[in-house]
PDB file of C-alpha atoms in Angstrom:
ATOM      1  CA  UNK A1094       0.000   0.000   0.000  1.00 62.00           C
ATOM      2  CA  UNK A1095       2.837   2.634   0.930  1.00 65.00           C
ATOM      3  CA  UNK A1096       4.731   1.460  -2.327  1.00 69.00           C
ATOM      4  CA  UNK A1097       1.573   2.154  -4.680  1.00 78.00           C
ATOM      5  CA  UNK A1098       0.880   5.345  -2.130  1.00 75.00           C
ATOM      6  CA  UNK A1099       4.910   6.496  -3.116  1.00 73.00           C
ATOM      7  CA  UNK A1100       4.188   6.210  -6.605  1.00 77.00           C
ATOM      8  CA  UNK A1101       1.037   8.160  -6.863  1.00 82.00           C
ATOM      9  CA  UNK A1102       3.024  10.857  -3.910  1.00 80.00           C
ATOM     10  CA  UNK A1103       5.674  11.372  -7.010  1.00 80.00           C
ATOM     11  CA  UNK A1104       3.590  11.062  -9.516  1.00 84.00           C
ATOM     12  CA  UNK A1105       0.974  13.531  -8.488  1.00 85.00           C
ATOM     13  CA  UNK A1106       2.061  15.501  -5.794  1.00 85.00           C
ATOM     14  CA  UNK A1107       5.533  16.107  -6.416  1.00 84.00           C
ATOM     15  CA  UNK A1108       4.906  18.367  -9.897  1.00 85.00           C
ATOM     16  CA  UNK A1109       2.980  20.477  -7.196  1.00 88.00           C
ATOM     17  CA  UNK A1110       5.560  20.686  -4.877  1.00 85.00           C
ATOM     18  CA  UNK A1111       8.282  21.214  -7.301  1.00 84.00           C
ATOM     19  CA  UNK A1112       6.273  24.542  -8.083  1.00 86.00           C
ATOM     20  CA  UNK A1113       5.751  25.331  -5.079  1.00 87.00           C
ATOM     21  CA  UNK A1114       9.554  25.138  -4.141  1.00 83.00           C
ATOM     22  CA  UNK A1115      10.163  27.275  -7.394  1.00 83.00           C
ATOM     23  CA  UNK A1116       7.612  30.130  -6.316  1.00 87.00           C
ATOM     24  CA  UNK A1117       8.844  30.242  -2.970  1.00 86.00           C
ATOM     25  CA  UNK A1118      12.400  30.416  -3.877  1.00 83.00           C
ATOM     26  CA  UNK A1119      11.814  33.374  -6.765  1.00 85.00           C
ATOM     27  CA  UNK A1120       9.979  35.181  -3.394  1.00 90.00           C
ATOM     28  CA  UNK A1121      12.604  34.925  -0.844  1.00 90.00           C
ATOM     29  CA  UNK A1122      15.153  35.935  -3.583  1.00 88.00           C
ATOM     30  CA  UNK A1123      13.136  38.736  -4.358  1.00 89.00           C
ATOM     31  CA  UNK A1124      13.034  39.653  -0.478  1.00 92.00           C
ATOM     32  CA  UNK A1125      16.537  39.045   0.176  1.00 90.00           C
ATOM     33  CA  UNK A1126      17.568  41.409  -2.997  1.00 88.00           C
ATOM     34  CA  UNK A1127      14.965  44.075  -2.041  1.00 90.00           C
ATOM     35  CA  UNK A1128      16.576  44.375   1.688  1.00 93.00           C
ATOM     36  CA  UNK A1129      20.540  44.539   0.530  1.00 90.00           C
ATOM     37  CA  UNK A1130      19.630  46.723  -2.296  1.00 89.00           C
ATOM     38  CA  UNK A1131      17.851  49.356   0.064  1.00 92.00           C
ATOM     39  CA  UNK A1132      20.859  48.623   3.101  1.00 92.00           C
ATOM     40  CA  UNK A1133      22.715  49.098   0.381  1.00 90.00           C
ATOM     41  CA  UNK A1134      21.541  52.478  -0.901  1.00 90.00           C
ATOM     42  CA  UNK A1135      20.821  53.874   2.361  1.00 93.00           C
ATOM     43  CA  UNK A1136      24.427  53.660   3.072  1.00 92.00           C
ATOM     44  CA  UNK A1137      25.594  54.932   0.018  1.00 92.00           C
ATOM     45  CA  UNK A1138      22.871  58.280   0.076  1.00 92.00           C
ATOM     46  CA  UNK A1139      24.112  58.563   3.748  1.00 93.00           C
ATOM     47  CA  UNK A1140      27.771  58.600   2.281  1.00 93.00           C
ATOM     48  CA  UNK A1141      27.022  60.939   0.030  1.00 92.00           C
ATOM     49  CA  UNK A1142      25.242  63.234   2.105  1.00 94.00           C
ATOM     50  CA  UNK A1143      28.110  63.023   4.597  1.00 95.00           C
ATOM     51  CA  UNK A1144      30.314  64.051   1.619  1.00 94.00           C
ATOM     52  CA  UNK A1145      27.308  66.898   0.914  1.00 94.00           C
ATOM     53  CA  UNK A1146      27.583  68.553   4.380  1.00 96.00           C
ATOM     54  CA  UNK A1147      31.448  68.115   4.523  1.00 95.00           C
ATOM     55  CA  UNK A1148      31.262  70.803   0.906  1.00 94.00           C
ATOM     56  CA  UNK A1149      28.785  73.172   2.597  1.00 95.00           C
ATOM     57  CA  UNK A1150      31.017  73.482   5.589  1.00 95.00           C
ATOM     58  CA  UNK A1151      34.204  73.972   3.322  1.00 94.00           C
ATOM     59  CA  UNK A1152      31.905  76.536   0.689  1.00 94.00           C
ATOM     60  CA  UNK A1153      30.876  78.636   3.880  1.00 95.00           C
ATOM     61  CA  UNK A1154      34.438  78.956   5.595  1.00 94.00           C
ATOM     62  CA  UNK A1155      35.744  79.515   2.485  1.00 94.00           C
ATOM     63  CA  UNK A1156      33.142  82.535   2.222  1.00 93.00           C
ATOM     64  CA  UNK A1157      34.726  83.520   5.540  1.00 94.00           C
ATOM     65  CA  UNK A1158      38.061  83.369   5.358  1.00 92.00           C
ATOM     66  CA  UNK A1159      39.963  86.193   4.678  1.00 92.00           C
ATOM     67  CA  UNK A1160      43.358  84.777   4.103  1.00 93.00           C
ATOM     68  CA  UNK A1161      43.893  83.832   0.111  1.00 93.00           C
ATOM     69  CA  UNK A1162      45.287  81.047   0.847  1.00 94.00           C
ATOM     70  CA  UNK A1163      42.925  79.577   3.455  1.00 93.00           C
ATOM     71  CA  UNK A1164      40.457  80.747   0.984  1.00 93.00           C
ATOM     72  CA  UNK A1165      41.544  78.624  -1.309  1.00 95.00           C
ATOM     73  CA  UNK A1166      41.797  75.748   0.496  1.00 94.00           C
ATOM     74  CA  UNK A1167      38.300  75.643   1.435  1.00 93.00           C
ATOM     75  CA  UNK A1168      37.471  76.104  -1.811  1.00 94.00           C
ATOM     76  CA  UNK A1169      39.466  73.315  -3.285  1.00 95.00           C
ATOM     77  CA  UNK A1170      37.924  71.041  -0.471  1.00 94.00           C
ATOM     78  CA  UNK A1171      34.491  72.437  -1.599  1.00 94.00           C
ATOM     79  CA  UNK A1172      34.872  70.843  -5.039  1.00 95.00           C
ATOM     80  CA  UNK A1173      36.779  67.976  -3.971  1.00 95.00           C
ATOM     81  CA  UNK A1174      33.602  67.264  -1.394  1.00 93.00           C
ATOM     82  CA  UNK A1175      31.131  67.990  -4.298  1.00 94.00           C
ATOM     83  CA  UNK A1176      32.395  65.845  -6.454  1.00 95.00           C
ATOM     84  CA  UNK A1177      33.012  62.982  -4.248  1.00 94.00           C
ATOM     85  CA  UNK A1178      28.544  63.637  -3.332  1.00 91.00           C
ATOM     86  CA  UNK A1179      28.562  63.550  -6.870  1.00 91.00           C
ATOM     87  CA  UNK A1180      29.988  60.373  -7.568  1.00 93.00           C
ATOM     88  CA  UNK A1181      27.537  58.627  -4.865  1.00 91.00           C
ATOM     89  CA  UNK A1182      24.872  58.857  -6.826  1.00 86.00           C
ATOM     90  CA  UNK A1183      26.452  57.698 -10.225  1.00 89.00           C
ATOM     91  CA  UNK A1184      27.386  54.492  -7.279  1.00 90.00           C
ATOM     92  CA  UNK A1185      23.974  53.962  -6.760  1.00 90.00           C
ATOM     93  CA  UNK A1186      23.268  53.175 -10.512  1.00 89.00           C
ATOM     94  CA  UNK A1187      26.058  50.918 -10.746  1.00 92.00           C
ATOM     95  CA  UNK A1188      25.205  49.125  -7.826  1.00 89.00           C
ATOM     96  CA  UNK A1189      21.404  48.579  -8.694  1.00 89.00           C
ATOM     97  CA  UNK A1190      22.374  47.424 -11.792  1.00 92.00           C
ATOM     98  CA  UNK A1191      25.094  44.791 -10.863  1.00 92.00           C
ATOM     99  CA  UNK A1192      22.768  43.795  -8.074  1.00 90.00           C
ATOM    100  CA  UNK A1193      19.806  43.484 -10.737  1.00 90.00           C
ATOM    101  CA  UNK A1194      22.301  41.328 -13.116  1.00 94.00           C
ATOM    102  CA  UNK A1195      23.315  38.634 -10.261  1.00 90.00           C
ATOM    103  CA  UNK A1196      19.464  38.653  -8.952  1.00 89.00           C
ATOM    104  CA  UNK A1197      18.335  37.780 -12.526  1.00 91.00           C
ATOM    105  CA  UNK A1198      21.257  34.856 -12.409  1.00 91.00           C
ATOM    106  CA  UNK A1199      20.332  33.465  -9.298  1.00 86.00           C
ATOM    107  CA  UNK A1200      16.498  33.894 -10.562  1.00 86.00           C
ATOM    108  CA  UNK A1201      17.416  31.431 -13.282  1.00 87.00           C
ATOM    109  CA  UNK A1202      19.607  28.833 -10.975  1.00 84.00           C
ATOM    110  CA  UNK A1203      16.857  28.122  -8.868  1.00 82.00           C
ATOM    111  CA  UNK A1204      14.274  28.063 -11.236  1.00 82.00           C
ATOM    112  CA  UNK A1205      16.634  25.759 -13.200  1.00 82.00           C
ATOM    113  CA  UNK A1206      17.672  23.944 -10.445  1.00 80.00           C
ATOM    114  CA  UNK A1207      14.450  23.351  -8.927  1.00 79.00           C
ATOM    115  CA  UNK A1208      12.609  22.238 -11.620  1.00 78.00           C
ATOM    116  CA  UNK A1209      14.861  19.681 -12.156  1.00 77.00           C
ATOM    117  CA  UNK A1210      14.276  18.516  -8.042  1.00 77.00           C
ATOM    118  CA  UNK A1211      12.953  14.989  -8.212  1.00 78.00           C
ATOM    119  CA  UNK A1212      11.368  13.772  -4.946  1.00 76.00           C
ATOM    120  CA  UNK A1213      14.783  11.270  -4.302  1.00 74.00           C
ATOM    121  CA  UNK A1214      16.662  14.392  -4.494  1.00 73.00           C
ATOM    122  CA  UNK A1215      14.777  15.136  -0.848  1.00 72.00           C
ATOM    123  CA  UNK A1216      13.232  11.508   0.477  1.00 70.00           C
ATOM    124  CA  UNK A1217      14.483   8.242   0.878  1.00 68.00           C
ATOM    125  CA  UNK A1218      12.083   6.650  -0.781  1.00 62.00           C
ATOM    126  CA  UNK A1219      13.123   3.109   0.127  1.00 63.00           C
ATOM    127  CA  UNK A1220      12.501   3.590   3.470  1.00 58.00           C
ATOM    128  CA  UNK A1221      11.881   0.074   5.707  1.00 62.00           C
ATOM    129  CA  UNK A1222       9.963   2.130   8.029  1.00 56.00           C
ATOM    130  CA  UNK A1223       6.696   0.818   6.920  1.00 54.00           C
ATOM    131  CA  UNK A1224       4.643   3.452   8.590  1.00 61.00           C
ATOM    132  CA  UNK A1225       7.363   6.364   7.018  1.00 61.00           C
ATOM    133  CA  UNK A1226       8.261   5.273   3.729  1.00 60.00           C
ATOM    134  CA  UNK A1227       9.082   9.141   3.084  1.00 63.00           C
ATOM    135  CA  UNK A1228      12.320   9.865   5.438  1.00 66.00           C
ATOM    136  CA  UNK A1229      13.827  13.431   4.569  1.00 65.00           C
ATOM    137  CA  UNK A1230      17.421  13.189   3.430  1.00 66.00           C
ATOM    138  CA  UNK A1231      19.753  15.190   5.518  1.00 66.00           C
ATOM    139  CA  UNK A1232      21.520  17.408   2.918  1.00 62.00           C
ATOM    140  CA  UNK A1233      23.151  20.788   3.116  1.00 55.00           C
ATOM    141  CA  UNK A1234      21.982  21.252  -0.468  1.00 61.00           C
ATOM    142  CA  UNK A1235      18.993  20.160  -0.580  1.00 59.00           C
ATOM    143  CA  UNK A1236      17.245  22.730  -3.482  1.00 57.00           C
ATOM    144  CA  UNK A1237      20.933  21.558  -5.360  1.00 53.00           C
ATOM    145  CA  UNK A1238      22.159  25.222  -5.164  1.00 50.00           C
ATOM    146  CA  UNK A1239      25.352  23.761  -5.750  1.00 53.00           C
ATOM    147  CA  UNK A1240      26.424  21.274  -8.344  1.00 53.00           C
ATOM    148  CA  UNK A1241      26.655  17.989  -6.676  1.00 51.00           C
ATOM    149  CA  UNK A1242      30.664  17.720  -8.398  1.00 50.00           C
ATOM    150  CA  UNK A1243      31.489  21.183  -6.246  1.00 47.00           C
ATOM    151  CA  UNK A1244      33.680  19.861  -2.950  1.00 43.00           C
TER     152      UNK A1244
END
């Protein structure tokens, strides 16, 4: 009865599952990407607004001074700051976008990877237990993340 119970389990069940697993993984990549990307960004805008304040201090002593020469330090540091606030947000872009090109891999790897799960990939299936024919392998890669040759 648990043999002919397996069968239909794989046969019937597992496509469901395997979708499941596929959905679920495109979600919590989705969730994992959205939460670096904005740590991510919020450090960089707080970076650049650092860099921001740091020129409006340097524009306003060099207002100030009087000396030439201390004038024209601040002023150098004003458009060294500015530039360097600048540059944060041209960061930004590149970082969204290389963080949009390795989210799109890893979209396809477990999509890819999942689809090709088979039920042995997770369960014994020739369990003796003949009340638990379905025993849960213990595996560190169990959604085959990693290529089964990688050691």
């Amino acid at each position: 009865m648990w043999k002919k119970f397996l069968e239909l389990f794989i046969k019937k069940a597992w496509p469901v599952i395997r979708k499941l697993l596929v959905k679920y993984g495109k979600e919590i990549l989705e969730f994992v990407f959205e939460k670096v990307t904005e740590l991510f960004k919020n450090w960089i805008i707080g970076m650049g607004k650092e860099k921001k304040a740091k020129a409006e201090e340097s524009y306003e002593k060099a207002k100030a001074a009087t000396n030439p020469e201390e004038k024209k330090k601040f002023e150098f540091e004003y458009e060294f700051y500015k530039k360097e606030a600048e540059s944060y947000k041209e960061k930004i872009k590149v970082m969204e976008e290389e963080l949009e090109k390795l989210k799109e891999t890893l979209r396809e790897d477990i999509n890819k990877k999942t689809t090709d799960l088979k039920a042995e990939d997770l369960f014994s299936t020739n369990s003796k237990d003949s009340y638990n024919p379905f025993v849960l392998k213990d595996t560190n890669n169990i959604l085959k993340l990693e290529d089964k040759n990688d050691n």
